[in-house]
Amino acid sequence: MCGIVGFSGTREAAPVLIDGLKRLEYRGYDSAGIAVADGERINVAKVKGYVRNLSEMTHDGADIKGFLGVGHTRWATHGAPNDINAHPHMSSDGRFAVVHNGIIENYAQLREELTAKGVKFVSDTDTEVVAHLLEEYYQGDAKKAVMRTAARLEGSYSLGVVCLDGTGRLFAMREQSPLILGVGVGENYFASDVAALVPHTKNVIYLDDGEFAEITPEEITVYDVRGIPVNKPISRIAWDVEAAEKGGYEHFMLKEIMEQPACFKATVEPRIKDGRIEFESFSLSDEELFGIDRIIITACGSAGYAGQVGRYVIEELCRIPVSVELASELRYRNPIINEKTLLIVISQSGETADTIAALKECRARGARTLAIVNVVGSTIAKLADHVIYTWAGPEIAVATTKGYTTQVAVLDMLAIYLADRLGRLEKSRYDELIVALHDMPGKIQRAIDLNRRVKRLAKRLCRHNDIYFIGRNLDYAVSMEGSLKLKEISYIFAEAYAAGELKHGTIALVEQGSLVVTLACYEPLLEKTMSNIEEVKARGAEVLAVVLEDNRQIVKMADEFILVPRTEPLFTPIAQIVPLQLFAYYVAKERGCDIDKPKNLAKSVTVE
Ligand code: F6R
């Protein structure tokens, strides 16, 4: 959601903060702002819209002087996206400036309490209460004011605070919202995400919930909730700065689509040793493994759709029942879960609030938990019993691409691994699947090579206003992700339906002018899918078929087609989604959409 940064050093802070905000902008882009202390006062610049507006307004930060400051890029929750609600927020006496990611759940009560004491609020945000509480509790000791304020807050937050007392100090606090400290030489930083830190340092400290840090140019001191110093390990970030930059591509999304063969390789190859799959941190004893009677996969959005693919593959190979549950529903459903349940949570960011809550709920009920996560050190990675990382590198575009395909890759490997340990996979089939895994980067590359054809198709089909994605079995699972990609970045109404389900109601909407993207790579059910193509064509719909490269039958029936490279059938979703990602990308481009920053969305959804 929102992105926050902080800097304390001996050079001008504003340019560092603005550069950090540009790197965090995918987290929210409703407004941007900085607050910088120059020793005498805190100077604030903030503006509605993109970070580039802030950059223009301040001449790349040159107008705002001082060596210590915080910055914020906003995804609005409380209060409209405008200049006033933009962060940072100030205390009335000008001593404190605050930036915040998360939600202060008891803000209304705190606001009432402070108003009764005569405090005048200027914004509609929940964050402003923090600035006024700091002022209220400040009696010459900023650390104490920070602790007393934190004790009053309910909800989730990562907070950055500039305090103007003498030389000026920077504080960073974390409660259920990501916050990472960057350890530099003669300067130190904090940020919501390592993307803002990598240009300066690869040495980081991951704060835990309830901890806060006092940051000066020379030193970072981390305290627990009681104010007692905590010894925190320094970790090394594996990502290079180039990984978080566009590298010549027009959009991060296109760059990330193109990176998929390499990301698949990075995720899969190191885990195949002498032809056997080994996970570095997933170790269930035989007793635990044979005790599992069902698997629940939970996640949100695309991560959930990766889980849909995983469900088919795990059930097929392991013969264990698998259900895929929306995290936002599972957590409130009083779910029937016990120690025989293996809960798999999937999250690119590792910070999605609903997924975290579902994980906690199911753990409390005794489930064994395994997280598939991309961001090292993230909350979900820390909370789960076991973690398998996807090695996709930083994903900056709001619409996930390489995050999704690497999640599916891990689920495929997991299915093979579990099936083998359960004794449900013939050795010859196991070996065949391993060979097929090794082949996948080449197949994904061939799917990427469809780029020019897909671009042409997008140009021709981009004016459709309602698009249905249909498929059966694995094709259905992929159609969910295909339709989400399209709708979120092009704003075209697009929905996925199980092909056999369409005639039970939704076909009423299909008419002249509708486009039906038919995924027809799952061969055991091709004839059924062909009948569904006939049904929608009879109602006037245009059909774009996504089929395996040597399938001429469906090509003849469809108005347009995309030929997907033939792979091991269980792995086809990974090759199949690539042209659909490209289709969404080029349709959105034709329609002039802001592809990396689609409206109303943000990466890393850290609020409910
Ligand atoms: C869509 C997309 C979202 C995320 C969802 C979960 O392109 O990216 O649907 O998949 O918000 O996010 P993570 O994987 O970070 O938990």
PDB file of C-alpha atoms in Angstrom, residues 82-222:
ATOM      1  CA  ASN A  82      -5.465  15.481  -2.173  1.00  0.00           C
ATOM      2  CA  ASP A  83      -2.644  17.794  -1.085  1.00  0.00           C
ATOM      3  CA  ILE A  84      -3.919  18.131   2.473  1.00  0.00           C
ATOM      4  CA  ASN A  85      -4.331  14.432   3.149  1.00  0.00           C
ATOM      5  CA  ALA A  86      -0.928  13.728   1.608  1.00  0.00           C
ATOM      6  CA  HIS A  87       1.707  12.714   4.152  1.00  0.00           C
ATOM      7  CA  PRO A  88       3.837  13.776   6.038  1.00  0.00           C
ATOM      8  CA  HIS A  89       1.551  15.076   8.763  1.00  0.00           C
ATOM      9  CA  MET A  90       2.774  17.562  11.340  1.00  0.00           C
ATOM     10  CA  SER A  91       2.127  18.108  15.016  1.00  0.00           C
ATOM     11  CA  SER A  92       0.628  21.546  15.725  1.00  0.00           C
ATOM     12  CA  ASP A  93       3.877  22.779  17.302  1.00  0.00           C
ATOM     13  CA  GLY A  94       5.904  21.800  14.233  1.00  0.00           C
ATOM     14  CA  ARG A  95       8.166  19.500  16.261  1.00  0.00           C
ATOM     15  CA  PHE A  96       7.101  16.200  14.701  1.00  0.00           C
ATOM     16  CA  ALA A  97       6.499  15.051  11.124  1.00  0.00           C
ATOM     17  CA  VAL A  98       4.996  11.620  10.546  1.00  0.00           C
ATOM     18  CA  VAL A  99       4.637   9.229   7.612  1.00  0.00           C
ATOM     19  CA  HIS A 100       2.552   6.088   7.917  1.00  0.00           C
ATOM     20  CA  ASN A 101       1.668   2.897   6.102  1.00  0.00           C
ATOM     21  CA  GLY A 102      -1.245   0.890   7.494  1.00  0.00           C
ATOM     22  CA  ILE A 103      -4.403   1.774   9.368  1.00  0.00           C
ATOM     23  CA  ILE A 104      -4.788   3.194  12.872  1.00  0.00           C
ATOM     24  CA  GLU A 105      -7.998   1.409  13.779  1.00  0.00           C
ATOM     25  CA  ASN A 106      -8.785   3.470  16.892  1.00  0.00           C
ATOM     26  CA  TYR A 107      -8.058   6.792  15.190  1.00  0.00           C
ATOM     27  CA  ALA A 108     -11.634   8.102  15.568  1.00  0.00           C
ATOM     28  CA  GLN A 109     -11.544   7.684  19.315  1.00  0.00           C
ATOM     29  CA  LEU A 110      -8.067   9.249  19.557  1.00  0.00           C
ATOM     30  CA  ARG A 111      -9.142  12.128  17.342  1.00  0.00           C
ATOM     31  CA  GLU A 112     -12.135  12.805  19.562  1.00  0.00           C
ATOM     32  CA  GLU A 113      -9.958  12.709  22.652  1.00  0.00           C
ATOM     33  CA  LEU A 114      -7.392  15.109  21.171  1.00  0.00           C
ATOM     34  CA  THR A 115     -10.053  17.433  19.775  1.00  0.00           C
ATOM     35  CA  ALA A 116     -11.599  17.678  23.232  1.00  0.00           C
ATOM     36  CA  LYS A 117      -8.197  18.908  24.441  1.00  0.00           C
ATOM     37  CA  GLY A 118      -8.237  21.643  21.817  1.00  0.00           C
ATOM     38  CA  VAL A 119      -6.112  20.031  19.088  1.00  0.00           C
ATOM     39  CA  LYS A 120      -7.034  21.298  15.617  1.00  0.00           C
ATOM     40  CA  PHE A 121      -6.912  18.655  12.884  1.00  0.00           C
ATOM     41  CA  VAL A 122      -6.172  19.721   9.356  1.00  0.00           C
ATOM     42  CA  SER A 123      -6.568  16.465   7.423  1.00  0.00           C
ATOM     43  CA  ASP A 124      -9.069  13.587   7.229  1.00  0.00           C
ATOM     44  CA  THR A 125      -6.392  10.950   7.728  1.00  0.00           C
ATOM     45  CA  ASP A 126      -6.010   8.443  10.517  1.00  0.00           C
ATOM     46  CA  THR A 127      -2.273   9.264  10.540  1.00  0.00           C
ATOM     47  CA  GLU A 128      -2.598  12.799  11.844  1.00  0.00           C
ATOM     48  CA  VAL A 129      -3.519  11.540  15.320  1.00  0.00           C
ATOM     49  CA  VAL A 130      -0.007  10.113  15.596  1.00  0.00           C
ATOM     50  CA  ALA A 131       1.636  13.510  15.081  1.00  0.00           C
ATOM     51  CA  HIS A 132      -0.595  15.105  17.724  1.00  0.00           C
ATOM     52  CA  LEU A 133      -0.103  12.264  20.191  1.00  0.00           C
ATOM     53  CA  LEU A 134       3.659  12.664  19.858  1.00  0.00           C
ATOM     54  CA  GLU A 135       3.315  16.343  20.706  1.00  0.00           C
ATOM     55  CA  GLU A 136       1.022  15.516  23.613  1.00  0.00           C
ATOM     56  CA  TYR A 137       3.505  13.026  25.104  1.00  0.00           C
ATOM     57  CA  TYR A 138       6.695  14.956  24.418  1.00  0.00           C
ATOM     58  CA  GLN A 139       8.318  16.221  27.572  1.00  0.00           C
ATOM     59  CA  GLY A 140      11.863  16.672  26.343  1.00  0.00           C
ATOM     60  CA  ASP A 141      12.435  12.995  25.499  1.00  0.00           C
ATOM     61  CA  ALA A 142      11.463  11.982  21.973  1.00  0.00           C
ATOM     62  CA  LYS A 143      12.047   8.270  22.594  1.00  0.00           C
ATOM     63  CA  LYS A 144       9.561   8.294  25.463  1.00  0.00           C
ATOM     64  CA  ALA A 145       7.046  10.204  23.365  1.00  0.00           C
ATOM     65  CA  VAL A 146       7.388   7.584  20.625  1.00  0.00           C
ATOM     66  CA  MET A 147       6.842   4.742  23.104  1.00  0.00           C
ATOM     67  CA  ARG A 148       3.852   6.344  24.769  1.00  0.00           C
ATOM     68  CA  THR A 149       2.321   7.100  21.390  1.00  0.00           C
ATOM     69  CA  ALA A 150       2.863   3.545  20.140  1.00  0.00           C
ATOM     70  CA  ALA A 151       1.140   2.233  23.263  1.00  0.00           C
ATOM     71  CA  ARG A 152      -2.009   4.145  22.305  1.00  0.00           C
ATOM     72  CA  LEU A 153      -2.218   2.908  18.730  1.00  0.00           C
ATOM     73  CA  GLU A 154      -4.333  -0.030  17.581  1.00  0.00           C
ATOM     74  CA  GLY A 155      -4.101  -1.458  14.094  1.00  0.00           C
ATOM     75  CA  SER A 156      -1.269  -1.902  11.670  1.00  0.00           C
ATOM     76  CA  TYR A 157       1.448   0.569  11.037  1.00  0.00           C
ATOM     77  CA  SER A 158       4.911   1.263   9.942  1.00  0.00           C
ATOM     78  CA  LEU A 159       5.672   4.800  10.984  1.00  0.00           C
ATOM     79  CA  GLY A 160       8.494   7.153  10.272  1.00  0.00           C
ATOM     80  CA  VAL A 161       8.937  10.153  12.551  1.00  0.00           C
ATOM     81  CA  VAL A 162      11.171  13.195  12.309  1.00  0.00           C
ATOM     82  CA  CYS A 163      11.626  14.895  15.646  1.00  0.00           C
ATOM     83  CA  LEU A 164      13.071  18.377  15.902  1.00  0.00           C
ATOM     84  CA  ASP A 165      14.768  18.334  19.271  1.00  0.00           C
ATOM     85  CA  GLY A 166      18.255  19.817  19.278  1.00  0.00           C
ATOM     86  CA  THR A 167      20.069  18.039  16.471  1.00  0.00           C
ATOM     87  CA  GLY A 168      16.993  16.255  15.183  1.00  0.00           C
ATOM     88  CA  ARG A 169      16.236  12.580  15.302  1.00  0.00           C
ATOM     89  CA  LEU A 170      14.593   9.971  13.157  1.00  0.00           C
ATOM     90  CA  PHE A 171      12.432   7.138  14.468  1.00  0.00           C
ATOM     91  CA  ALA A 172      10.901   4.166  12.703  1.00  0.00           C
ATOM     92  CA  MET A 173       8.264   1.903  14.272  1.00  0.00           C
ATOM     93  CA  ARG A 174       6.731  -1.307  13.067  1.00  0.00           C
ATOM     94  CA  GLU A 175       3.488  -3.099  13.913  1.00  0.00           C
ATOM     95  CA  GLN A 176       2.124  -5.550  11.336  1.00  0.00           C
ATOM     96  CA  SER A 177       3.359  -3.551   8.392  1.00  0.00           C
ATOM     97  CA  PRO A 178       6.683  -3.922   6.578  1.00  0.00           C
ATOM     98  CA  LEU A 179       9.663  -1.822   7.597  1.00  0.00           C
ATOM     99  CA  ILE A 180      13.326  -2.398   6.872  1.00  0.00           C
ATOM    100  CA  LEU A 181      16.305  -0.443   8.142  1.00  0.00           C
ATOM    101  CA  GLY A 182      19.222   0.244   5.827  1.00  0.00           C
ATOM    102  CA  VAL A 183      22.692   0.308   7.402  1.00  0.00           C
ATOM    103  CA  GLY A 184      25.019   2.656   5.526  1.00  0.00           C
ATOM    104  CA  VAL A 185      28.381   4.289   6.132  1.00  0.00           C
ATOM    105  CA  GLY A 186      27.923   7.671   7.809  1.00  0.00           C
ATOM    106  CA  GLU A 187      24.236   7.569   6.907  1.00  0.00           C
ATOM    107  CA  ASN A 188      21.309   5.311   7.653  1.00  0.00           C
ATOM    108  CA  TYR A 189      17.870   4.734   6.198  1.00  0.00           C
ATOM    109  CA  PHE A 190      14.546   3.025   6.539  1.00  0.00           C
ATOM    110  CA  ALA A 191      12.005   1.983   3.908  1.00  0.00           C
ATOM    111  CA  SER A 192       8.904  -0.119   3.385  1.00  0.00           C
ATOM    112  CA  ASP A 193      10.755  -2.226   0.872  1.00  0.00           C
ATOM    113  CA  VAL A 194      14.355  -2.996  -0.045  1.00  0.00           C
ATOM    114  CA  ALA A 195      13.776  -1.497  -3.509  1.00  0.00           C
ATOM    115  CA  ALA A 196      14.376   1.951  -1.978  1.00  0.00           C
ATOM    116  CA  LEU A 197      17.483   0.813  -0.105  1.00  0.00           C
ATOM    117  CA  VAL A 198      19.495  -1.094  -2.726  1.00  0.00           C
ATOM    118  CA  PRO A 199      21.010   2.006  -4.377  1.00  0.00           C
ATOM    119  CA  HIS A 200      22.580   2.902  -1.006  1.00  0.00           C
ATOM    120  CA  THR A 201      23.274  -0.277   0.896  1.00  0.00           C
ATOM    121  CA  LYS A 202      22.762  -4.024   0.846  1.00  0.00           C
ATOM    122  CA  ASN A 203      23.006  -4.308   4.631  1.00  0.00           C
ATOM    123  CA  VAL A 204      19.596  -4.327   6.250  1.00  0.00           C
ATOM    124  CA  ILE A 205      17.869  -4.995   9.537  1.00  0.00           C
ATOM    125  CA  TYR A 206      14.359  -6.428   9.523  1.00  0.00           C
ATOM    126  CA  LEU A 207      12.302  -4.893  12.315  1.00  0.00           C
ATOM    127  CA  ASP A 208       9.815  -7.154  14.090  1.00  0.00           C
ATOM    128  CA  ASP A 209       6.350  -6.184  15.259  1.00  0.00           C
ATOM    129  CA  GLY A 210       6.421  -3.942  18.313  1.00  0.00           C
ATOM    130  CA  GLU A 211      10.021  -2.836  17.738  1.00  0.00           C
ATOM    131  CA  PHE A 212      11.146   0.661  16.962  1.00  0.00           C
ATOM    132  CA  ALA A 213      14.452   2.193  15.927  1.00  0.00           C
ATOM    133  CA  GLU A 214      16.270   5.425  16.634  1.00  0.00           C
ATOM    134  CA  ILE A 215      18.333   6.412  13.631  1.00  0.00           C
ATOM    135  CA  THR A 216      21.240   8.847  13.420  1.00  0.00           C
ATOM    136  CA  PRO A 217      23.905   9.144  10.700  1.00  0.00           C
ATOM    137  CA  GLU A 218      26.313   7.048  12.751  1.00  0.00           C
ATOM    138  CA  GLU A 219      24.035   4.610  14.476  1.00  0.00           C
ATOM    139  CA  ILE A 220      20.848   2.605  14.480  1.00  0.00           C
ATOM    140  CA  THR A 221      19.495   1.464  17.825  1.00  0.00           C
ATOM    141  CA  VAL A 222      16.565  -0.924  17.872  1.00  0.00           C
TER     142      VAL A 222
END
